[in-house]
Each structure stands twice: as C-alpha cells, then as structure tokens.
PDB file of C-alpha atoms in Angstrom:
ATOM      1  CA  MET A   1       2.315  -4.397 -10.341  1.00 74.00           C
ATOM      2  CA  LEU A   2      -1.356  -5.044 -11.062  1.00 81.00           C
ATOM      3  CA  LEU A   3      -0.997  -3.686 -14.587  1.00 82.00           C
ATOM      4  CA  ARG A   4       1.938  -6.051 -15.201  1.00 86.00           C
ATOM      5  CA  ALA A   5      -0.126  -8.987 -13.924  1.00 90.00           C
ATOM      6  CA  LEU A   6      -3.032  -8.067 -16.232  1.00 88.00           C
ATOM      7  CA  PRO A   7      -1.346  -6.965 -19.475  1.00 88.00           C
ATOM      8  CA  ARG A   8      -4.510  -7.176 -21.576  1.00 92.00           C
ATOM      9  CA  VAL A   9      -6.538  -4.935 -19.270  1.00 91.00           C
ATOM     10  CA  ASN A  10      -6.885  -1.328 -20.391  1.00 92.00           C
ATOM     11  CA  ARG A  11      -4.830   0.861 -18.051  1.00 91.00           C
ATOM     12  CA  ALA A  12      -7.342   3.729 -17.905  1.00 94.00           C
ATOM     13  CA  GLU A  13     -10.270   1.373 -17.228  1.00 93.00           C
ATOM     14  CA  LEU A  14      -8.381  -0.369 -14.423  1.00 91.00           C
ATOM     15  CA  ILE A  15      -7.540   2.958 -12.782  1.00 90.00           C
ATOM     16  CA  VAL A  16     -11.189   4.052 -12.988  1.00 94.00           C
ATOM     17  CA  ALA A  17     -12.345   0.708 -11.546  1.00 93.00           C
ATOM     18  CA  LEU A  18      -9.932   0.972  -8.611  1.00 91.00           C
ATOM     19  CA  GLN A  19     -10.996   4.563  -7.923  1.00 93.00           C
ATOM     20  CA  LEU A  20     -14.679   3.527  -7.974  1.00 94.00           C
ATOM     21  CA  LEU A  21     -13.933   0.803  -5.409  1.00 92.00           C
ATOM     22  CA  VAL A  22     -12.242   3.402  -3.192  1.00 91.00           C
ATOM     23  CA  ASP A  23     -15.021   5.968  -3.702  1.00 93.00           C
ATOM     24  CA  ASN A  24     -17.679   3.407  -2.736  1.00 92.00           C
ATOM     25  CA  GLY A  25     -15.876   2.330   0.422  1.00 88.00           C
ATOM     26  CA  MET A  26     -15.027  -1.129  -0.851  1.00 91.00           C
ATOM     27  CA  MET A  27     -11.262  -0.532  -0.774  1.00 91.00           C
ATOM     28  CA  GLU A  28      -8.982   1.881   1.037  1.00 91.00           C
ATOM     29  CA  ILE A  29      -5.681   3.387  -0.035  1.00 91.00           C
ATOM     30  CA  THR A  30      -2.975   2.633   2.523  1.00 93.00           C
ATOM     31  CA  TYR A  31       0.701   3.454   2.861  1.00 96.00           C
ATOM     32  CA  ARG A  32       3.489   1.140   3.962  1.00 96.00           C
ATOM     33  CA  LEU A  33       7.245   1.279   4.292  1.00 97.00           C
ATOM     34  CA  LYS A  34       9.330  -0.751   1.877  1.00 97.00           C
ATOM     35  CA  ALA A  35      12.767  -1.696   3.217  1.00 97.00           C
ATOM     36  CA  PRO A  36      15.846  -1.015   1.079  1.00 96.00           C
ATOM     37  CA  GLU A  37      15.983  -4.777   0.341  1.00 94.00           C
ATOM     38  CA  GLY A  38      12.523  -4.551  -1.235  1.00 94.00           C
ATOM     39  CA  HIS A  39      10.231  -6.213   1.314  1.00 95.00           C
ATOM     40  CA  LEU A  40       7.248  -4.486   2.911  1.00 95.00           C
ATOM     41  CA  LEU A  41       7.289  -3.900   6.633  1.00 96.00           C
ATOM     42  CA  GLU A  42       4.379  -4.458   8.995  1.00 94.00           C
ATOM     43  CA  GLY A  43       1.823  -1.698   9.403  1.00 93.00           C
ATOM     44  CA  GLU A  44      -0.608   0.141   7.163  1.00 92.00           C
ATOM     45  CA  PHE A  45      -1.155   3.866   7.516  1.00 95.00           C
ATOM     46  CA  GLU A  46      -3.884   6.190   6.239  1.00 91.00           C
ATOM     47  CA  GLU A  47      -1.477   8.935   5.144  1.00 94.00           C
ATOM     48  CA  PRO A  48       2.185   8.862   4.100  1.00 96.00           C
ATOM     49  CA  ASP A  49       3.195  11.241   6.906  1.00 95.00           C
ATOM     50  CA  LEU A  50       1.694   8.840   9.477  1.00 96.00           C
ATOM     51  CA  VAL A  51       4.359   6.226   8.662  1.00 97.00           C
ATOM     52  CA  PRO A  52       6.685   6.245  11.715  1.00 97.00           C
ATOM     53  CA  ASP A  53      10.310   7.357  11.421  1.00 97.00           C
ATOM     54  CA  LYS A  54      11.398   3.759  12.052  1.00 97.00           C
ATOM     55  CA  LEU A  55       9.749   0.341  11.903  1.00 97.00           C
ATOM     56  CA  MET A  56      10.951  -3.056  13.073  1.00 96.00           C
ATOM     57  CA  ASP A  57      12.363  -5.159  10.237  1.00 96.00           C
ATOM     58  CA  ARG A  58      10.379  -8.252   9.360  1.00 92.00           C
ATOM     59  CA  ASP A  59      12.901 -10.602  10.988  1.00 91.00           C
ATOM     60  CA  TYR A  60      13.038  -8.437  14.162  1.00 92.00           C
ATOM     61  CA  SER A  61      16.810  -8.010  13.731  1.00 92.00           C
ATOM     62  CA  GLY A  62      16.582  -4.237  14.017  1.00 95.00           C
ATOM     63  CA  TYR A  63      14.819  -1.157  12.773  1.00 97.00           C
ATOM     64  CA  VAL A  64      14.466   0.220   9.258  1.00 97.00           C
ATOM     65  CA  LEU A  65      14.535   4.001   9.187  1.00 97.00           C
ATOM     66  CA  LYS A  66      11.900   5.731   7.097  1.00 97.00           C
ATOM     67  CA  LYS A  67      14.616   7.826   5.429  1.00 97.00           C
ATOM     68  CA  ASP A  68      16.348   4.616   4.265  1.00 97.00           C
ATOM     69  CA  GLY A  69      13.194   2.972   2.911  1.00 97.00           C
ATOM     70  CA  THR A  70      10.441   4.000   0.528  1.00 97.00           C
ATOM     71  CA  VAL A  71       6.868   4.879   1.449  1.00 97.00           C
ATOM     72  CA  VAL A  72       4.606   3.099  -1.039  1.00 96.00           C
ATOM     73  CA  SER A  73       0.861   3.160  -1.568  1.00 93.00           C
ATOM     74  CA  GLY A  74      -1.396   0.187  -1.949  1.00 90.00           C
ATOM     75  CA  TYR A  75      -4.956  -0.962  -1.424  1.00 89.00           C
ATOM     76  CA  ARG A  76      -6.764  -2.775   1.365  1.00 89.00           C
ATOM     77  CA  TRP A  77     -10.177  -4.358   0.952  1.00 85.00           C
ATOM     78  CA  GLU A  78     -12.554  -2.578   3.295  1.00 65.00           C
ATOM     79  CA  THR A  79     -16.156  -3.675   2.930  1.00 54.00           C
ATOM     80  CA  SER A  80     -17.616  -2.313   6.166  1.00 51.00           C
ATOM     81  CA  GLY A  81     -18.467   1.092   4.674  1.00 50.00           C
ATOM     82  CA  ALA A  82     -19.445  -0.112   1.200  1.00 46.00           C
ATOM     83  CA  THR A  83     -22.236   1.841  -0.478  1.00 47.00           C
ATOM     84  CA  ALA A  84     -22.633  -0.379  -3.521  1.00 45.00           C
TER      85      ALA A  84
END
C-alpha cells in the first residue's frame, strides 16, 4: 500500500528505510486480522500465531474466525526504545 501511495520512491530504498526504523526501535512490525470484507479488526499482535482464533467484528455483531480472515503485517510507531 505504501509503495502505491509513493510511486516515485525506489522500492528497495523504501524497504531498507523501513527495516532501519524497525532495527533502531522506532517502529515495530505487528500483525492484525483482516476480515473477509476487507476491514482490519481491533488488536495488534507481535507474532502471527498470537492472533486469536476469533476476534469481535468491528460493529460488534459477531466474531470473525481467524480461518475465515487473513493475518496481515503492518507497522506501529514505537519510539520508546529508539536508539537513533
């Protein structure tokens, strides 16, 4: 998604920049569950296997099962442990 939003940015340089932010504690990789309809559910998890088997849908109408959704990775700004 970020690469689509920044089409003139070199892909390799962006990947290196993101990895440097992670390596220096300025960002963290997190995992979330995307519902079959495409929206992200509440909760961020440090590892994909820590995503629960079911999460409440965003409108609280019921649960979305992990097996029916998609575990996706993303980034969270985390400045507390920054080394740079």
